[in-house]
Amino acid sequence: MTAYAVVIPTLVRDTLADCLTALAAATGPKPEEIVLVDDRPEPEPDPDALEHPLSVLGALRERTLVLRSGGRGPAAARNSGARAVTAPWVAFLDDDVQVGPHWCDQLSQDLAEAGPDTGGVQGIIAVPLPGERRPTDWERGTAGLAQAHWITADMAFRAAALKQVGGFDERFRRAFREDADLALRVLDAGWRIRQGRRTTRHPVRPADRWVSLRAQRGNADDALMRRLHGPGWWHRAMAPRGRLRNHLAITATGLAACALAVTGQRRAAAAAALGWAAGTGEFAWARIAPGPRTRHEVGTMLATSVLIPPAATWHWFNGLWRHRDAAPWPEVAP
């Protein structure tokens, strides 16, 4: 049996207990070590919040270590956890997933079948969607995780590969692109990454109507990816291209309409405003059409479709400026 450890960065959300319950119940060889990395940013987070999640581990509680990473983001939290283990493989899980009933068995098989040049083995992510109606925009976005490559919701890396590349790039402060960046660096170092057999369930967590607007912060991470891996990183990472170009164009026409109106060029301003409205309308309908089309969903899509293009544009240019001198990770030798 190939020994492995499990590292879970957490904000101690309600989902953590379900995550640990599923891990404890999974059949097969158990992890030699479990590291929970508490990444809550509070100076003195409530320790009692972990009492119930830890209690569900049963006998695995004795193998579990709790660390704090101070709210520096999931990349830094995973690095803290990986440095604390001694097993030759580290399986990373998110705190909002539930491993399958035979996950430990299947992971052991995945690792046993990994050749000496295999640096990572990816799990299969399943996202349950409602069967009685069309999924919302947020639910469809979460469902995209099932097709994502190298997603750290369930991703095992060889400890030697992690050490060689310096682990996760801690400049990725959100749970976005840090997995693709690590995978590209592992591949560049000469390792292979293969698809495993194990399955992990990733439920859609509840979210408010502005979640898609906050998600635009990820455009700054895309700017960092561009700086580190070049403009063709989308193809190498097999990541969807997204609508950034459309957002830039919509924002530009909106700004042009305002500027032309201020300078008294009414006809040109009207033409630019028409272009902005057409682009915004197309974006809104592309999100409304496949959804449930309830009053709440349509209202949310209309409001956020107006705000997302300028928000995406702002975060993109902010990221380009902020990461203009970003050097390859690690910036110092690991």
mmCIF file of C-alpha atoms in Angstrom:
data_model
loop_
_atom_site.group_PDB
_atom_site.id
_atom_site.type_symbol
_atom_site.label_atom_id
_atom_site.label_comp_id
_atom_site.label_asym_id
_atom_site.label_seq_id
_atom_site.Cartn_x
_atom_site.Cartn_y
_atom_site.Cartn_z
ATOM 1 C CA MET A 1 0.000 0.000 0.000
ATOM 2 C CA THR A 2 1.225 3.481 -0.907
ATOM 3 C CA ALA A 3 1.105 5.754 2.129
ATOM 4 C CA TYR A 4 -0.632 9.079 1.775
ATOM 5 C CA ALA A 5 -1.686 12.107 3.820
ATOM 6 C CA VAL A 6 -4.767 14.296 3.444
ATOM 7 C CA VAL A 7 -4.554 18.087 3.683
ATOM 8 C CA ILE A 8 -7.718 20.182 3.946
ATOM 9 C CA PRO A 9 -7.605 23.985 4.071
ATOM 10 C CA THR A 10 -10.708 25.282 5.793
ATOM 11 C CA LEU A 11 -12.588 28.366 6.880
ATOM 12 C CA VAL A 12 -14.501 26.078 9.252
ATOM 13 C CA ARG A 13 -17.683 26.318 7.227
ATOM 14 C CA ASP A 14 -20.719 24.181 7.978
ATOM 15 C CA THR A 15 -19.620 21.839 5.176
ATOM 16 C CA LEU A 16 -16.470 20.741 7.004
ATOM 17 C CA ALA A 17 -18.242 18.208 9.230
ATOM 18 C CA ASP A 18 -19.814 16.516 6.184
ATOM 19 C CA CYS A 19 -16.425 16.446 4.483
ATOM 20 C CA LEU A 20 -14.743 14.745 7.432
ATOM 21 C CA THR A 21 -17.680 12.379 8.003
ATOM 22 C CA ALA A 22 -17.386 11.108 4.432
ATOM 23 C CA LEU A 23 -13.609 10.744 4.758
ATOM 24 C CA ALA A 24 -13.933 8.750 7.997
ATOM 25 C CA ALA A 25 -16.609 6.477 6.493
ATOM 26 C CA ALA A 26 -14.771 5.714 3.235
ATOM 27 C CA THR A 27 -13.580 2.131 2.928
ATOM 28 C CA GLY A 28 -9.979 1.222 2.317
ATOM 29 C CA PRO A 29 -6.542 2.108 3.702
ATOM 30 C CA LYS A 30 -6.879 5.259 5.772
ATOM 31 C CA PRO A 31 -4.575 8.259 5.454
ATOM 32 C CA GLU A 32 -1.510 8.089 7.664
ATOM 33 C CA GLU A 33 -1.925 11.781 8.468
ATOM 34 C CA ILE A 34 -4.723 14.332 8.196
ATOM 35 C CA VAL A 35 -3.918 18.024 8.430
ATOM 36 C CA LEU A 36 -6.691 20.590 8.805
ATOM 37 C CA VAL A 37 -5.360 24.064 8.098
ATOM 38 C CA ASP A 38 -7.580 26.675 9.716
ATOM 39 C CA ASP A 39 -7.308 29.704 7.427
ATOM 40 C CA ARG A 40 -9.784 31.962 9.212
ATOM 41 C CA PRO A 41 -8.333 35.487 9.252
ATOM 42 C CA GLU A 42 -9.471 36.383 12.765
ATOM 43 C CA PRO A 43 -6.582 37.028 15.195
ATOM 44 C CA GLU A 44 -8.151 34.582 17.671
ATOM 45 C CA PRO A 45 -10.701 32.388 15.852
ATOM 46 C CA ASP A 46 -13.129 30.454 18.004
ATOM 47 C CA PRO A 47 -11.470 27.065 18.703
ATOM 48 C CA ASP A 48 -14.821 25.526 19.667
ATOM 49 C CA ALA A 49 -15.974 25.809 16.036
ATOM 50 C CA LEU A 50 -13.720 22.846 15.217
ATOM 51 C CA GLU A 51 -14.972 20.689 18.071
ATOM 52 C CA HIS A 52 -17.869 19.074 16.208
ATOM 53 C CA PRO A 53 -16.072 18.589 12.840
ATOM 54 C CA LEU A 54 -13.146 16.902 14.581
ATOM 55 C CA SER A 55 -15.439 14.666 16.627
ATOM 56 C CA VAL A 56 -16.864 12.999 13.506
ATOM 57 C CA LEU A 57 -13.438 11.613 12.582
ATOM 58 C CA GLY A 58 -13.640 8.884 15.231
ATOM 59 C CA ALA A 59 -10.428 6.877 15.327
ATOM 60 C CA LEU A 60 -8.853 9.142 12.699
ATOM 61 C CA ARG A 61 -8.865 11.985 15.207
ATOM 62 C CA GLU A 62 -5.583 10.661 16.627
ATOM 63 C CA ARG A 63 -3.955 11.053 13.208
ATOM 64 C CA THR A 64 -5.227 14.596 12.741
ATOM 65 C CA LEU A 65 -3.215 17.768 13.178
ATOM 66 C CA VAL A 66 -4.778 21.253 13.190
ATOM 67 C CA LEU A 67 -2.683 24.190 11.986
ATOM 68 C CA ARG A 68 -3.469 27.872 11.534
ATOM 69 C CA SER A 69 -2.380 29.844 8.474
ATOM 70 C CA GLY A 70 -3.737 33.286 9.334
ATOM 71 C CA GLY A 71 -6.111 33.957 6.450
ATOM 72 C CA ARG A 72 -3.468 33.987 3.699
ATOM 73 C CA GLY A 73 -5.626 31.987 1.286
ATOM 74 C CA PRO A 74 -5.943 28.336 0.266
ATOM 75 C CA ALA A 75 -2.609 28.182 -1.581
ATOM 76 C CA ALA A 76 -0.642 29.211 1.500
ATOM 77 C CA ALA A 77 -2.820 26.974 3.691
ATOM 78 C CA ARG A 78 -2.112 23.936 1.520
ATOM 79 C CA ASN A 79 1.609 24.665 1.621
ATOM 80 C CA SER A 80 1.476 24.800 5.412
ATOM 81 C CA GLY A 81 -0.292 21.454 5.495
ATOM 82 C CA ALA A 82 2.021 19.798 2.981
ATOM 83 C CA ARG A 83 5.115 20.866 4.928
ATOM 84 C CA ALA A 84 3.709 19.222 8.055
ATOM 85 C CA VAL A 85 3.333 15.697 6.611
ATOM 86 C CA THR A 86 5.867 12.954 5.966
ATOM 87 C CA ALA A 87 3.899 10.676 3.596
ATOM 88 C CA PRO A 88 5.173 10.348 0.001
ATOM 89 C CA TRP A 89 1.780 11.458 -1.402
ATOM 90 C CA VAL A 90 -0.419 14.368 -0.344
ATOM 91 C CA ALA A 91 -4.118 14.318 -1.251
ATOM 92 C CA PHE A 92 -5.682 17.765 -1.141
ATOM 93 C CA LEU A 93 -9.414 18.106 -0.471
ATOM 94 C CA ASP A 94 -11.581 21.204 -0.141
ATOM 95 C CA ASP A 95 -13.730 21.547 2.958
ATOM 96 C CA ASP A 96 -16.971 21.602 0.939
ATOM 97 C CA VAL A 97 -16.603 18.221 -0.792
ATOM 98 C CA GLN A 98 -17.654 14.714 0.210
ATOM 99 C CA VAL A 99 -15.474 11.813 -0.890
ATOM 100 C CA GLY A 100 -17.156 8.700 -2.238
ATOM 101 C CA PRO A 101 -17.857 5.606 -0.089
ATOM 102 C CA HIS A 102 -14.844 3.725 -1.516
ATOM 103 C CA TRP A 103 -12.565 6.745 -1.850
ATOM 104 C CA CYS A 104 -9.703 5.433 0.291
ATOM 105 C CA ASP A 105 -9.637 2.163 -1.646
ATOM 106 C CA GLN A 106 -9.770 3.950 -5.003
ATOM 107 C CA LEU A 107 -7.147 6.510 -4.031
ATOM 108 C CA SER A 108 -4.809 3.717 -2.927
ATOM 109 C CA GLN A 109 -5.286 2.063 -6.327
ATOM 110 C CA ASP A 110 -4.696 5.373 -8.117
ATOM 111 C CA LEU A 111 -1.413 5.885 -6.267
ATOM 112 C CA ALA A 112 -0.291 2.262 -6.651
ATOM 113 C CA GLU A 113 -0.752 2.534 -10.430
ATOM 114 C CA ALA A 114 1.172 5.817 -10.656
ATOM 115 C CA GLY A 115 4.488 5.385 -12.426
ATOM 116 C CA PRO A 116 7.696 6.917 -11.069
ATOM 117 C CA ASP A 117 7.292 9.896 -13.414
ATOM 118 C CA THR A 118 3.720 10.617 -12.235
ATOM 119 C CA GLY A 119 3.648 13.736 -10.098
ATOM 120 C CA GLY A 120 -0.118 14.032 -9.628
ATOM 121 C CA VAL A 121 -3.331 12.030 -9.849
ATOM 122 C CA GLN A 122 -6.638 13.825 -10.237
ATOM 123 C CA GLY A 123 -9.947 12.677 -8.793
ATOM 124 C CA ILE A 124 -13.309 12.735 -10.567
ATOM 125 C CA ILE A 125 -15.582 15.529 -9.372
ATOM 126 C CA ALA A 126 -19.366 15.088 -9.454
ATOM 127 C CA VAL A 127 -21.607 18.128 -8.972
ATOM 128 C CA PRO A 128 -25.246 17.247 -8.171
ATOM 129 C CA LEU A 129 -27.752 19.576 -9.824
ATOM 130 C CA PRO A 130 -31.501 19.892 -9.249
ATOM 131 C CA GLY A 131 -33.529 17.530 -11.385
ATOM 132 C CA GLU A 132 -36.862 19.299 -11.097
ATOM 133 C CA ARG A 133 -35.812 22.563 -12.778
ATOM 134 C CA ARG A 134 -33.084 24.158 -14.851
ATOM 135 C CA PRO A 135 -29.961 25.062 -12.880
ATOM 136 C CA THR A 136 -29.260 28.661 -11.982
ATOM 137 C CA ASP A 137 -26.255 30.589 -13.254
ATOM 138 C CA TRP A 138 -24.407 29.882 -9.994
ATOM 139 C CA GLU A 139 -25.261 26.180 -10.152
ATOM 140 C CA ARG A 140 -24.076 25.940 -13.760
ATOM 141 C CA GLY A 141 -20.845 27.654 -12.806
ATOM 142 C CA THR A 142 -20.245 25.172 -9.999
ATOM 143 C CA ALA A 143 -21.089 22.284 -12.337
ATOM 144 C CA GLY A 144 -18.175 23.409 -14.501
ATOM 145 C CA LEU A 145 -15.854 22.048 -11.810
ATOM 146 C CA ALA A 146 -16.703 18.553 -13.038
ATOM 147 C CA GLN A 147 -14.828 19.312 -16.291
ATOM 148 C CA ALA A 148 -11.987 21.301 -14.715
ATOM 149 C CA HIS A 149 -8.466 19.927 -14.962
ATOM 150 C CA TRP A 150 -6.224 19.497 -11.917
ATOM 151 C CA ILE A 151 -8.833 20.886 -9.522
ATOM 152 C CA THR A 152 -7.655 20.738 -5.915
ATOM 153 C CA ALA A 153 -11.129 19.855 -4.658
ATOM 154 C CA ASP A 154 -9.610 16.348 -4.942
ATOM 155 C CA MET A 155 -6.045 16.243 -6.217
ATOM 156 C CA ALA A 156 -3.152 14.083 -5.055
ATOM 157 C CA PHE A 157 0.449 15.172 -5.602
ATOM 158 C CA ARG A 158 3.679 13.334 -5.005
ATOM 159 C CA ALA A 159 5.471 15.097 -2.162
ATOM 160 C CA ALA A 160 8.721 15.104 -4.168
ATOM 161 C CA ALA A 161 7.035 16.942 -7.030
ATOM 162 C CA LEU A 162 5.593 19.541 -4.662
ATOM 163 C CA LYS A 163 8.987 20.121 -3.100
ATOM 164 C CA GLN A 164 10.694 20.407 -6.470
ATOM 165 C CA VAL A 165 8.416 23.212 -7.694
ATOM 166 C CA GLY A 166 8.056 24.999 -4.337
ATOM 167 C CA GLY A 167 4.419 24.089 -3.736
ATOM 168 C CA PHE A 168 1.500 26.386 -4.466
ATOM 169 C CA ASP A 169 2.133 29.980 -5.491
ATOM 170 C CA GLU A 170 0.908 31.939 -2.471
ATOM 171 C CA ARG A 171 0.252 35.061 -4.539
ATOM 172 C CA PHE A 172 -2.993 33.357 -5.562
ATOM 173 C CA ARG A 173 -5.027 34.428 -2.543
ATOM 174 C CA ARG A 174 -8.361 32.994 -3.704
ATOM 175 C CA ALA A 175 -9.432 29.459 -4.568
ATOM 176 C CA PHE A 176 -8.921 30.188 -8.251
ATOM 177 C CA ARG A 177 -6.127 29.334 -10.717
ATOM 178 C CA GLU A 178 -3.717 28.273 -7.964
ATOM 179 C CA ASP A 179 -4.369 24.657 -8.990
ATOM 180 C CA ALA A 180 -3.762 25.256 -12.701
ATOM 181 C CA ASP A 181 -0.590 27.212 -11.951
ATOM 182 C CA LEU A 182 0.803 24.400 -9.793
ATOM 183 C CA ALA A 183 -0.080 21.748 -12.365
ATOM 184 C CA LEU A 184 1.643 23.649 -15.181
ATOM 185 C CA ARG A 185 4.803 23.999 -13.093
ATOM 186 C CA VAL A 186 4.719 20.296 -12.189
ATOM 187 C CA LEU A 187 4.387 19.411 -15.883
ATOM 188 C CA ASP A 188 7.179 21.827 -16.810
ATOM 189 C CA ALA A 189 9.397 20.087 -14.249
ATOM 190 C CA GLY A 190 9.048 16.845 -16.222
ATOM 191 C CA TRP A 191 6.329 15.077 -14.241
ATOM 192 C CA ARG A 192 3.104 13.601 -15.605
ATOM 193 C CA ILE A 193 -0.396 14.169 -14.219
ATOM 194 C CA ARG A 194 -2.988 11.485 -14.806
ATOM 195 C CA GLN A 195 -6.697 10.988 -14.202
ATOM 196 C CA GLY A 196 -7.614 8.672 -11.342
ATOM 197 C CA ARG A 197 -10.723 6.587 -10.679
ATOM 198 C CA ARG A 198 -11.892 7.901 -7.333
ATOM 199 C CA THR A 199 -14.993 10.067 -7.206
ATOM 200 C CA THR A 200 -15.744 13.016 -4.941
ATOM 201 C CA ARG A 201 -19.034 14.857 -4.647
ATOM 202 C CA HIS A 202 -19.012 18.658 -4.745
ATOM 203 C CA PRO A 203 -22.440 20.013 -3.721
ATOM 204 C CA VAL A 204 -23.453 23.511 -4.798
ATOM 205 C CA ARG A 205 -23.168 25.692 -1.726
ATOM 206 C CA PRO A 206 -25.746 28.426 -1.066
ATOM 207 C CA ALA A 207 -24.815 31.858 -2.404
ATOM 208 C CA ASP A 208 -26.333 35.322 -2.507
ATOM 209 C CA ARG A 209 -27.306 37.067 -5.721
ATOM 210 C CA TRP A 210 -24.006 39.004 -5.978
ATOM 211 C CA VAL A 211 -21.706 35.988 -5.962
ATOM 212 C CA SER A 212 -21.036 36.223 -9.701
ATOM 213 C CA LEU A 213 -19.980 39.834 -9.299
ATOM 214 C CA ARG A 214 -17.473 38.976 -6.555
ATOM 215 C CA ALA A 215 -16.144 36.151 -8.741
ATOM 216 C CA GLN A 216 -14.780 38.768 -11.151
ATOM 217 C CA ARG A 217 -11.831 39.188 -8.794
ATOM 218 C CA GLY A 218 -10.509 36.080 -10.503
ATOM 219 C CA ASN A 219 -9.604 38.198 -13.514
ATOM 220 C CA ALA A 220 -6.665 39.541 -11.500
ATOM 221 C CA ASP A 221 -5.513 35.933 -11.048
ATOM 222 C CA ASP A 222 -5.834 35.402 -14.793
ATOM 223 C CA ALA A 223 -3.539 38.391 -15.254
ATOM 224 C CA LEU A 224 -1.009 36.721 -12.953
ATOM 225 C CA MET A 225 -1.323 33.495 -14.959
ATOM 226 C CA ARG A 226 -0.608 35.462 -18.133
ATOM 227 C CA ARG A 227 2.471 37.001 -16.564
ATOM 228 C CA LEU A 228 3.799 33.647 -15.322
ATOM 229 C CA HIS A 229 2.850 31.341 -18.201
ATOM 230 C CA GLY A 230 2.391 33.625 -21.215
ATOM 231 C CA PRO A 231 -0.707 34.584 -23.207
ATOM 232 C CA GLY A 232 -1.297 30.993 -24.314
ATOM 233 C CA TRP A 233 -1.734 29.636 -20.805
ATOM 234 C CA TRP A 234 -5.459 29.080 -21.450
ATOM 235 C CA HIS A 235 -4.673 26.380 -23.992
ATOM 236 C CA ARG A 236 -1.997 24.702 -21.896
ATOM 237 C CA ALA A 237 -4.260 24.624 -18.826
ATOM 238 C CA MET A 238 -7.262 23.537 -20.920
ATOM 239 C CA ALA A 239 -9.228 26.338 -19.253
ATOM 240 C CA PRO A 240 -12.314 27.988 -20.807
ATOM 241 C CA ARG A 241 -11.447 31.318 -22.419
ATOM 242 C CA GLY A 242 -14.339 33.139 -20.798
ATOM 243 C CA ARG A 243 -15.867 36.434 -21.899
ATOM 244 C CA LEU A 244 -13.143 38.874 -20.896
ATOM 245 C CA ARG A 245 -12.781 40.273 -24.419
ATOM 246 C CA ASN A 246 -16.518 40.923 -24.552
ATOM 247 C CA HIS A 247 -16.419 42.560 -21.122
ATOM 248 C CA LEU A 248 -13.592 44.844 -22.218
ATOM 249 C CA ALA A 249 -15.509 45.839 -25.348
ATOM 250 C CA ILE A 250 -18.774 46.459 -23.476
ATOM 251 C CA THR A 251 -16.982 48.567 -20.870
ATOM 252 C CA ALA A 252 -15.170 50.561 -23.548
ATOM 253 C CA THR A 253 -18.404 51.372 -25.389
ATOM 254 C CA GLY A 254 -20.072 52.375 -22.130
ATOM 255 C CA LEU A 255 -17.217 54.714 -21.228
ATOM 256 C CA ALA A 256 -17.203 56.103 -24.765
ATOM 257 C CA ALA A 257 -20.940 56.808 -24.562
ATOM 258 C CA CYS A 258 -20.454 58.760 -21.323
ATOM 259 C CA ALA A 259 -17.469 60.704 -22.650
ATOM 260 C CA LEU A 260 -19.204 61.594 -25.902
ATOM 261 C CA ALA A 261 -22.324 62.702 -24.060
ATOM 262 C CA VAL A 262 -20.290 64.985 -21.783
ATOM 263 C CA THR A 263 -18.594 66.608 -24.781
ATOM 264 C CA GLY A 264 -21.942 67.220 -26.505
ATOM 265 C CA GLN A 265 -21.557 64.676 -29.304
ATOM 266 C CA ARG A 266 -25.068 63.327 -28.944
ATOM 267 C CA ARG A 267 -25.304 61.268 -32.106
ATOM 268 C CA ALA A 268 -22.008 59.491 -31.478
ATOM 269 C CA ALA A 269 -22.938 59.047 -27.818
ATOM 270 C CA ALA A 270 -26.245 57.442 -28.801
ATOM 271 C CA ALA A 271 -24.475 55.037 -31.154
ATOM 272 C CA ALA A 272 -22.016 54.040 -28.441
ATOM 273 C CA ALA A 273 -24.838 53.653 -25.919
ATOM 274 C CA LEU A 274 -26.667 51.409 -28.362
ATOM 275 C CA GLY A 275 -23.555 49.256 -28.685
ATOM 276 C CA TRP A 276 -23.266 49.041 -24.899
ATOM 277 C CA ALA A 277 -26.934 48.071 -24.561
ATOM 278 C CA ALA A 278 -26.645 45.426 -27.281
ATOM 279 C CA GLY A 279 -23.574 43.859 -25.698
ATOM 280 C CA THR A 280 -25.067 43.942 -22.207
ATOM 281 C CA GLY A 281 -28.358 42.521 -23.430
ATOM 282 C CA GLU A 282 -26.646 39.644 -25.232
ATOM 283 C CA PHE A 283 -24.636 38.847 -22.110
ATOM 284 C CA ALA A 284 -27.723 38.911 -19.897
ATOM 285 C CA TRP A 285 -29.742 36.679 -22.235
ATOM 286 C CA ALA A 286 -26.866 34.183 -22.524
ATOM 287 C CA ARG A 287 -27.129 33.750 -18.743
ATOM 288 C CA ILE A 288 -30.937 33.873 -18.487
ATOM 289 C CA ALA A 289 -31.829 31.514 -21.348
ATOM 290 C CA PRO A 290 -30.444 28.240 -19.895
ATOM 291 C CA GLY A 291 -31.655 29.011 -16.366
ATOM 292 C CA PRO A 292 -34.941 28.574 -14.484
ATOM 293 C CA ARG A 293 -36.120 32.099 -15.515
ATOM 294 C CA THR A 294 -37.751 32.819 -12.190
ATOM 295 C CA ARG A 295 -38.324 36.439 -11.227
ATOM 296 C CA HIS A 296 -35.439 36.351 -8.755
ATOM 297 C CA GLU A 297 -33.046 34.714 -11.214
ATOM 298 C CA VAL A 298 -33.934 37.059 -14.085
ATOM 299 C CA GLY A 299 -33.602 40.108 -11.832
ATOM 300 C CA THR A 300 -30.239 38.879 -10.581
ATOM 301 C CA MET A 301 -28.980 38.230 -14.103
ATOM 302 C CA LEU A 302 -30.062 41.654 -15.340
ATOM 303 C CA ALA A 303 -28.456 43.510 -12.434
ATOM 304 C CA THR A 304 -25.197 41.574 -12.439
ATOM 305 C CA SER A 305 -24.909 41.583 -16.240
ATOM 306 C CA VAL A 306 -24.721 45.375 -16.097
ATOM 307 C CA LEU A 307 -22.077 45.336 -13.369
ATOM 308 C CA ILE A 308 -19.901 42.378 -14.359
ATOM 309 C CA PRO A 309 -18.199 43.846 -17.477
ATOM 310 C CA PRO A 310 -16.791 46.931 -15.689
ATOM 311 C CA ALA A 311 -15.896 44.830 -12.635
ATOM 312 C CA ALA A 312 -14.068 42.278 -14.795
ATOM 313 C CA THR A 313 -12.275 45.060 -16.641
ATOM 314 C CA TRP A 314 -11.187 46.723 -13.411
ATOM 315 C CA HIS A 315 -9.847 43.521 -11.869
ATOM 316 C CA TRP A 316 -8.063 42.539 -15.094
ATOM 317 C CA PHE A 317 -6.162 45.817 -15.421
ATOM 318 C CA ASN A 318 -5.546 45.928 -11.686
ATOM 319 C CA GLY A 319 -4.032 42.459 -11.909
ATOM 320 C CA LEU A 320 -1.887 43.378 -14.910
ATOM 321 C CA TRP A 321 -0.472 46.349 -13.005
ATOM 322 C CA ARG A 322 -0.077 44.604 -9.659
ATOM 323 C CA HIS A 323 1.662 41.558 -11.159
ATOM 324 C CA ARG A 324 3.641 43.382 -13.843
ATOM 325 C CA ASP A 325 6.964 42.343 -12.266
ATOM 326 C CA ALA A 326 5.895 38.932 -10.912
ATOM 327 C CA ALA A 327 8.756 36.440 -10.997
ATOM 328 C CA PRO A 328 8.363 32.661 -11.262
ATOM 329 C CA TRP A 329 7.419 30.935 -8.021
ATOM 330 C CA PRO A 330 9.077 30.365 -5.651
ATOM 331 C CA GLU A 331 10.645 33.812 -5.504
ATOM 332 C CA VAL A 332 13.212 32.316 -3.142
ATOM 333 C CA ALA A 333 14.556 28.792 -3.199
ATOM 334 C CA PRO A 334 12.206 26.294 -1.507
#
